[in-house]
Amino acid sequence: MSLRSIFQRRPLDLQVRVATPSDRPALQRLFYHGRRMHLLLEWWDWEEWLGWPTFLLALEGERPVAALLAVPEAGATAWIRAAATILSRDDKPVWSALLQRCQDALPPLGIARLAYLGDAPWLVPALRQQGFQWVNRVITLAWTGREPPSIPTASGTAIRIRPATRRDIPAVVGVDQAAFPPLWWYSETVLRRALLQAHHFLVAERGQKVVGYQFSTLRERHGHIVRLAIHPTHQRQGIGRRLLLEALHMLARAGATEVTVNTQEDNDASRRLYDRLAFHPLGHRVSVWMWQSGGMS
């Protein structure tokens, strides 16, 4: 019997509920051995969200067949961080049911947007059906130079670059929210975790004020610029270039032979900065999809 006939003949067998700690073994099978998986947890561990209203498990009868985790960020936005199924086809009804339950749970939590970064052909049709719209594309650039350009000497209006501390995080949040639209804001929790886990986390100061920040990761010989943000009133003054050069030097000294960065395809200012420092496109493009409560204008 095909799965299509199962869903057509027994639609009430499909149940969606919040994932609980007792579901841990089933979720491990889905996330580690599923036929179709999307895992973009970044600074999160899926287990810490067990019991959260947007961590959902779909069951066909008593059998767990799929899971969806949407993690809330700043800016009234949640991102789909994990999705997995053991089904190999005819799974659109499952994803539609999971997404609908997730969308219904968001407004009471004060969350207005649900976003997904990816192009999974098994998920996108259900996203479209549930009202998601394509909003942008993220591209990956890479630097593979032998030695980064030299860092400019400080001038009379010196910008001080230093390691960030816990006390800087509120100011970093302010820079982040001034520099990016709400869809891309990092929460204070994420920034505090990045401070502890990143290879380095730098802030740029003018006087006693944090006006920019940057942090990167390093895995073996691969460095990645996770975030580079400058407050709008201090942009176009060489601060972004200075932070980026500091990052390249630190990663190169640590053994990185390639440094990558992701940026929005239509972010011309960002792309010009990376182009001037010999970053080149890798040809990797990923779509950004978004649903907004009440519809998108």
GROMACS .gro file of C-alpha atoms in nm:
model
  297
    1MET     CA    1   0.000   0.000   0.000
    2SER     CA    2   0.143   0.340  -0.096
    3LEU     CA    3   0.175   0.625   0.151
    4ARG     CA    4  -0.048   0.829  -0.080
    5SER     CA    5  -0.330   0.580  -0.030
    6ILE     CA    6  -0.270   0.582   0.346
    7PHE     CA    7  -0.316   0.958   0.368
    8GLN     CA    8  -0.607   0.961   0.127
    9ARG     CA    9  -0.794   0.682   0.305
   10ARG     CA   10  -0.702   0.754   0.666
   11PRO     CA   11  -0.635   1.130   0.701
   12LEU     CA   12  -0.732   1.126   1.069
   13ASP     CA   13  -0.442   0.891   1.146
   14LEU     CA   14  -0.206   1.186   1.111
   15GLN     CA   15  -0.160   1.361   1.445
   16VAL     CA   16   0.061   1.656   1.533
   17ARG     CA   17   0.162   1.738   1.889
   18VAL     CA   18   0.437   1.914   2.082
   19ALA     CA   19   0.755   1.709   2.119
   20THR     CA   20   0.836   1.617   2.480
   21PRO     CA   21   1.142   1.473   2.655
   22SER     CA   22   0.994   1.124   2.622
   23ASP     CA   23   1.018   1.164   2.243
   24ARG     CA   24   1.397   1.199   2.254
   25PRO     CA   25   1.473   0.850   2.107
   26ALA     CA   26   1.227   0.901   1.819
   27LEU     CA   27   1.367   1.247   1.747
   28GLN     CA   28   1.722   1.114   1.747
   29ARG     CA   29   1.620   0.862   1.481
   30LEU     CA   30   1.455   1.134   1.275
   31PHE     CA   31   1.735   1.391   1.302
   32TYR     CA   32   2.025   1.150   1.265
   33HIS     CA   33   1.883   0.877   1.040
   34GLY     CA   34   1.589   1.036   0.861
   35ARG     CA   35   1.545   1.002   0.487
   36ARG     CA   36   1.505   1.379   0.448
   37MET     CA   37   1.663   1.625   0.688
   38HIS     CA   38   1.718   1.997   0.731
   39LEU     CA   39   1.939   2.083   1.029
   40LEU     CA   40   2.058   2.440   1.072
   41LEU     CA   41   2.081   2.463   1.449
   42GLU     CA   42   2.383   2.696   1.462
   43TRP     CA   43   2.411   2.802   1.829
   44TRP     CA   44   2.124   2.585   1.949
   45ASP     CA   45   2.076   2.225   2.062
   46TRP     CA   46   1.740   2.080   1.961
   47GLU     CA   47   1.701   1.904   2.295
   48GLU     CA   48   1.675   2.232   2.485
   49TRP     CA   49   1.351   2.309   2.299
   50LEU     CA   50   1.162   1.994   2.398
   51GLY     CA   51   0.820   2.100   2.523
   52TRP     CA   52   0.828   2.432   2.335
   53PRO     CA   53   0.507   2.502   2.137
   54THR     CA   54   0.692   2.518   1.804
   55PHE     CA   55   0.883   2.191   1.846
   56LEU     CA   56   0.639   1.953   1.683
   57LEU     CA   57   0.617   1.581   1.614
   58ALA     CA   58   0.392   1.422   1.351
   59LEU     CA   59   0.266   1.068   1.401
   60GLU     CA   60   0.093   0.837   1.156
   61GLY     CA   61  -0.106   0.629   1.397
   62GLU     CA   62   0.143   0.564   1.678
   63ARG     CA   63   0.448   0.592   1.454
   64PRO     CA   64   0.659   0.913   1.460
   65VAL     CA   65   0.716   1.009   1.096
   66ALA     CA   66   0.837   1.371   1.099
   67ALA     CA   67   0.946   1.657   1.323
   68LEU     CA   68   0.972   2.034   1.289
   69LEU     CA   69   1.151   2.281   1.516
   70ALA     CA   70   1.109   2.658   1.482
   71VAL     CA   71   1.336   2.857   1.715
   72PRO     CA   72   1.239   3.213   1.816
   73GLU     CA   73   1.492   3.486   1.754
   74ALA     CA   74   1.480   3.862   1.805
   75GLY     CA   75   1.261   4.081   1.587
   76ALA     CA   76   0.943   3.874   1.641
   77THR     CA   77   1.087   3.610   1.407
   78ALA     CA   78   1.126   3.234   1.435
   79TRP     CA   79   1.346   3.027   1.204
   80ILE     CA   80   1.289   2.667   1.100
   81ARG     CA   81   1.606   2.515   1.245
   82ALA     CA   82   1.526   2.146   1.211
   83ALA     CA   83   1.297   1.937   0.995
   84ALA     CA   84   1.322   1.565   0.931
   85THR     CA   85   1.112   1.273   0.816
   86ILE     CA   86   1.146   0.900   0.764
   87LEU     CA   87   0.909   0.921   0.467
   88SER     CA   88   1.058   0.915   0.120
   89ARG     CA   89   0.761   1.046  -0.078
   90ASP     CA   90   0.404   1.172  -0.049
   91ASP     CA   91   0.496   1.371   0.262
   92LYS     CA   92   0.344   1.708   0.169
   93PRO     CA   93   0.036   1.651   0.392
   94VAL     CA   94   0.271   1.590   0.685
   95TRP     CA   95   0.467   1.912   0.633
   96SER     CA   96   0.151   2.112   0.574
   97ALA     CA   97   0.008   1.985   0.902
   98LEU     CA   98   0.329   2.057   1.093
   99LEU     CA   99   0.364   2.404   0.944
  100GLN     CA  100   0.001   2.493   1.013
  101ARG     CA  101   0.032   2.390   1.378
  102CYS     CA  102   0.355   2.591   1.403
  103GLN     CA  103   0.198   2.898   1.242
  104ASP     CA  104  -0.098   2.879   1.479
  105ALA     CA  105   0.138   2.866   1.779
  106LEU     CA  106   0.342   3.174   1.687
  107PRO     CA  107   0.111   3.475   1.747
  108PRO     CA  108   0.041   3.386   2.114
  109LEU     CA  109   0.420   3.382   2.161
  110GLY     CA  110   0.450   3.733   2.018
  111ILE     CA  111   0.612   3.603   1.698
  112ALA     CA  112   0.492   3.749   1.368
  113ARG     CA  113   0.725   3.584   1.116
  114LEU     CA  114   0.840   3.231   1.036
  115ALA     CA  115   1.143   3.195   0.808
  116TYR     CA  116   1.328   2.914   0.635
  117LEU     CA  117   1.671   2.917   0.472
  118GLY     CA  118   1.694   2.647   0.208
  119ASP     CA  119   1.559   2.497  -0.112
  120ALA     CA  120   1.465   2.143  -0.007
  121PRO     CA  121   1.230   2.016  -0.280
  122TRP     CA  122   1.044   1.805  -0.025
  123LEU     CA  123   0.965   2.109   0.193
  124VAL     CA  124   0.925   2.408  -0.041
  125PRO     CA  125   0.589   2.295  -0.192
  126ALA     CA  126   0.436   2.280   0.156
  127LEU     CA  127   0.587   2.619   0.242
  128ARG     CA  128   0.423   2.772  -0.064
  129GLN     CA  129   0.092   2.609   0.024
  130GLN     CA  130   0.112   2.757   0.375
  131GLY     CA  131   0.164   3.111   0.247
  132PHE     CA  132   0.543   3.141   0.255
  133GLN     CA  133   0.696   3.375  -0.001
  134TRP     CA  134   1.045   3.386  -0.146
  135VAL     CA  135   1.214   3.702  -0.015
  136ASN     CA  136   1.584   3.679  -0.094
  137ARG     CA  137   1.880   3.457  -0.163
  138VAL     CA  138   2.196   3.407   0.045
  139ILE     CA  139   2.524   3.351  -0.137
  140THR     CA  140   2.858   3.220  -0.010
  141LEU     CA  141   3.188   3.397  -0.082
  142ALA     CA  142   3.536   3.266  -0.005
  143TRP     CA  143   3.881   3.410   0.056
  144THR     CA  144   4.172   3.178  -0.020
  145GLY     CA  145   4.466   3.418  -0.022
  146ARG     CA  146   4.801   3.323   0.124
  147GLU     CA  147   4.825   3.635   0.338
  148PRO     CA  148   4.560   3.899   0.415
  149PRO     CA  149   4.628   4.264   0.328
  150SER     CA  150   4.791   4.466   0.603
  151ILE     CA  151   4.573   4.631   0.866
  152PRO     CA  152   4.562   5.013   0.835
  153THR     CA  153   4.750   5.213   1.096
  154ALA     CA  154   4.527   5.396   1.343
  155SER     CA  155   4.469   5.764   1.267
  156GLY     CA  156   4.371   6.065   1.476
  157THR     CA  157   4.008   5.953   1.478
  158ALA     CA  158   4.119   5.606   1.579
  159ILE     CA  159   3.884   5.313   1.590
  160ARG     CA  160   3.982   5.072   1.861
  161ILE     CA  161   3.937   4.703   1.787
  162ARG     CA  162   3.933   4.476   2.091
  163PRO     CA  163   3.792   4.142   2.211
  164ALA     CA  164   3.431   4.168   2.321
  165THR     CA  165   3.326   4.104   2.681
  166ARG     CA  166   2.993   4.014   2.838
  167ARG     CA  167   2.937   4.381   2.921
  168ASP     CA  168   2.945   4.466   2.551
  169ILE     CA  169   2.650   4.245   2.457
  170PRO     CA  170   2.372   4.505   2.512
  171ALA     CA  171   2.561   4.752   2.292
  172VAL     CA  172   2.622   4.479   2.034
  173VAL     CA  173   2.248   4.408   2.028
  174GLY     CA  174   2.189   4.777   1.958
  175VAL     CA  175   2.434   4.775   1.667
  176ASP     CA  176   2.280   4.458   1.528
  177GLN     CA  177   1.928   4.594   1.535
  178ALA     CA  178   2.034   4.924   1.378
  179ALA     CA  179   2.230   4.753   1.100
  180PHE     CA  180   1.984   4.483   0.991
  181PRO     CA  181   1.609   4.445   0.932
  182PRO     CA  182   1.421   4.244   1.200
  183LEU     CA  183   1.429   3.922   0.996
  184TRP     CA  184   1.806   3.899   1.052
  185TRP     CA  185   1.838   4.019   1.413
  186TYR     CA  186   2.033   3.803   1.653
  187SER     CA  187   1.888   3.758   2.000
  188GLU     CA  188   2.090   3.848   2.307
  189THR     CA  189   2.102   3.477   2.393
  190VAL     CA  190   2.263   3.391   2.059
  191LEU     CA  191   2.519   3.669   2.094
  192ARG     CA  192   2.612   3.557   2.444
  193ARG     CA  193   2.660   3.201   2.319
  194ALA     CA  194   2.867   3.325   2.027
  195LEU     CA  195   3.088   3.516   2.270
  196LEU     CA  196   3.167   3.187   2.444
  197GLN     CA  197   3.187   2.956   2.142
  198ALA     CA  198   3.325   3.159   1.850
  199HIS     CA  199   3.692   3.151   1.756
  200HIS     CA  200   3.699   3.524   1.820
  201PHE     CA  201   3.446   3.800   1.887
  202LEU     CA  202   3.561   4.157   1.827
  203VAL     CA  203   3.404   4.498   1.879
  204ALA     CA  204   3.496   4.830   1.721
  205GLU     CA  205   3.491   5.131   1.951
  206ARG     CA  206   3.492   5.500   1.872
  207GLY     CA  207   3.556   5.681   2.195
  208GLN     CA  208   3.373   5.471   2.452
  209LYS     CA  209   3.097   5.365   2.214
  210VAL     CA  210   3.066   5.028   2.041
  211VAL     CA  211   2.995   5.107   1.675
  212GLY     CA  212   3.055   4.767   1.514
  213TYR     CA  213   3.126   4.404   1.584
  214GLN     CA  214   3.239   4.084   1.418
  215PHE     CA  215   3.274   3.719   1.514
  216SER     CA  216   3.399   3.412   1.332
  217THR     CA  217   3.430   3.037   1.374
  218LEU     CA  218   3.715   2.801   1.285
  219ARG     CA  219   3.679   2.431   1.204
  220GLU     CA  220   4.015   2.272   1.127
  221ARG     CA  221   4.142   2.490   0.840
  222HIS     CA  222   3.810   2.645   0.746
  223GLY     CA  223   3.725   2.984   0.890
  224HIS     CA  224   3.383   3.142   0.860
  225ILE     CA  225   3.283   3.505   0.911
  226VAL     CA  226   2.954   3.459   1.091
  227ARG     CA  227   2.865   3.824   1.143
  228LEU     CA  228   2.998   4.166   1.052
  229ALA     CA  229   2.785   4.465   1.149
  230ILE     CA  230   2.848   4.839   1.165
  231HIS     CA  231   2.604   5.093   1.305
  232PRO     CA  232   2.454   5.289   1.011
  233THR     CA  233   2.582   5.624   1.140
  234HIS     CA  234   2.937   5.488   1.128
  235GLN     CA  235   2.927   5.306   0.797
  236ARG     CA  236   3.141   5.397   0.494
  237GLN     CA  237   3.427   5.498   0.724
  238GLY     CA  238   3.648   5.191   0.686
  239ILE     CA  239   3.535   5.023   1.008
  240GLY     CA  240   3.390   4.718   0.835
  241ARG     CA  241   3.709   4.673   0.635
  242ARG     CA  242   3.918   4.705   0.951
  243LEU     CA  243   3.713   4.443   1.138
  244LEU     CA  244   3.723   4.210   0.840
  245LEU     CA  245   4.100   4.242   0.807
  246GLU     CA  246   4.144   4.174   1.178
  247ALA     CA  247   3.932   3.860   1.137
  248LEU     CA  248   4.129   3.739   0.834
  249HIS     CA  249   4.460   3.787   1.015
  250MET     CA  250   4.339   3.605   1.326
  251LEU     CA  251   4.200   3.313   1.126
  252ALA     CA  252   4.508   3.290   0.903
  253ARG     CA  253   4.737   3.285   1.207
  254ALA     CA  254   4.525   3.002   1.348
  255GLY     CA  255   4.580   2.796   1.033
  256ALA     CA  256   4.279   2.877   0.816
  257THR     CA  257   4.347   2.827   0.445
  258GLU     CA  258   3.995   2.927   0.342
  259VAL     CA  259   3.759   3.181   0.495
  260THR     CA  260   3.395   3.195   0.388
  261VAL     CA  261   3.114   3.439   0.449
  262ASN     CA  262   2.743   3.443   0.368
  263THR     CA  263   2.565   3.756   0.254
  264GLN     CA  264   2.235   3.847   0.095
  265GLU     CA  265   2.253   3.847  -0.281
  266ASP     CA  266   2.115   4.201  -0.304
  267ASN     CA  267   2.345   4.349  -0.037
  268ASP     CA  268   2.561   4.550  -0.276
  269ALA     CA  269   2.760   4.732  -0.007
  270SER     CA  270   2.858   4.406   0.161
  271ARG     CA  271   2.953   4.245  -0.168
  272ARG     CA  272   3.173   4.541  -0.264
  273LEU     CA  273   3.360   4.514   0.066
  274TYR     CA  274   3.430   4.144   0.021
  275ASP     CA  275   3.517   4.189  -0.346
  276ARG     CA  276   3.783   4.447  -0.259
  277LEU     CA  277   3.947   4.195  -0.028
  278ALA     CA  278   3.954   3.924  -0.297
  279PHE     CA  279   3.658   3.717  -0.181
  280HIS     CA  280   3.506   3.525  -0.472
  281PRO     CA  281   3.164   3.359  -0.517
  282LEU     CA  282   3.152   2.984  -0.464
  283GLY     CA  283   2.836   2.947  -0.669
  284HIS     CA  284   2.635   2.835  -0.365
  285ARG     CA  285   2.298   3.011  -0.338
  286VAL     CA  286   2.022   2.938  -0.088
  287SER     CA  287   1.672   3.086  -0.086
  288VAL     CA  288   1.511   3.270   0.204
  289TRP     CA  289   1.141   3.199   0.252
  290MET     CA  290   0.916   3.385   0.494
  291TRP     CA  291   0.561   3.368   0.624
  292GLN     CA  292   0.411   3.662   0.811
  293SER     CA  293   0.107   3.654   1.034
  294GLY     CA  294  -0.172   3.846   0.866
  295GLY     CA  295  -0.004   3.818   0.526
  296MET     CA  296   0.287   3.992   0.358
  297SER     CA  297   0.259   4.327   0.184
   0.00000   0.00000   0.00000
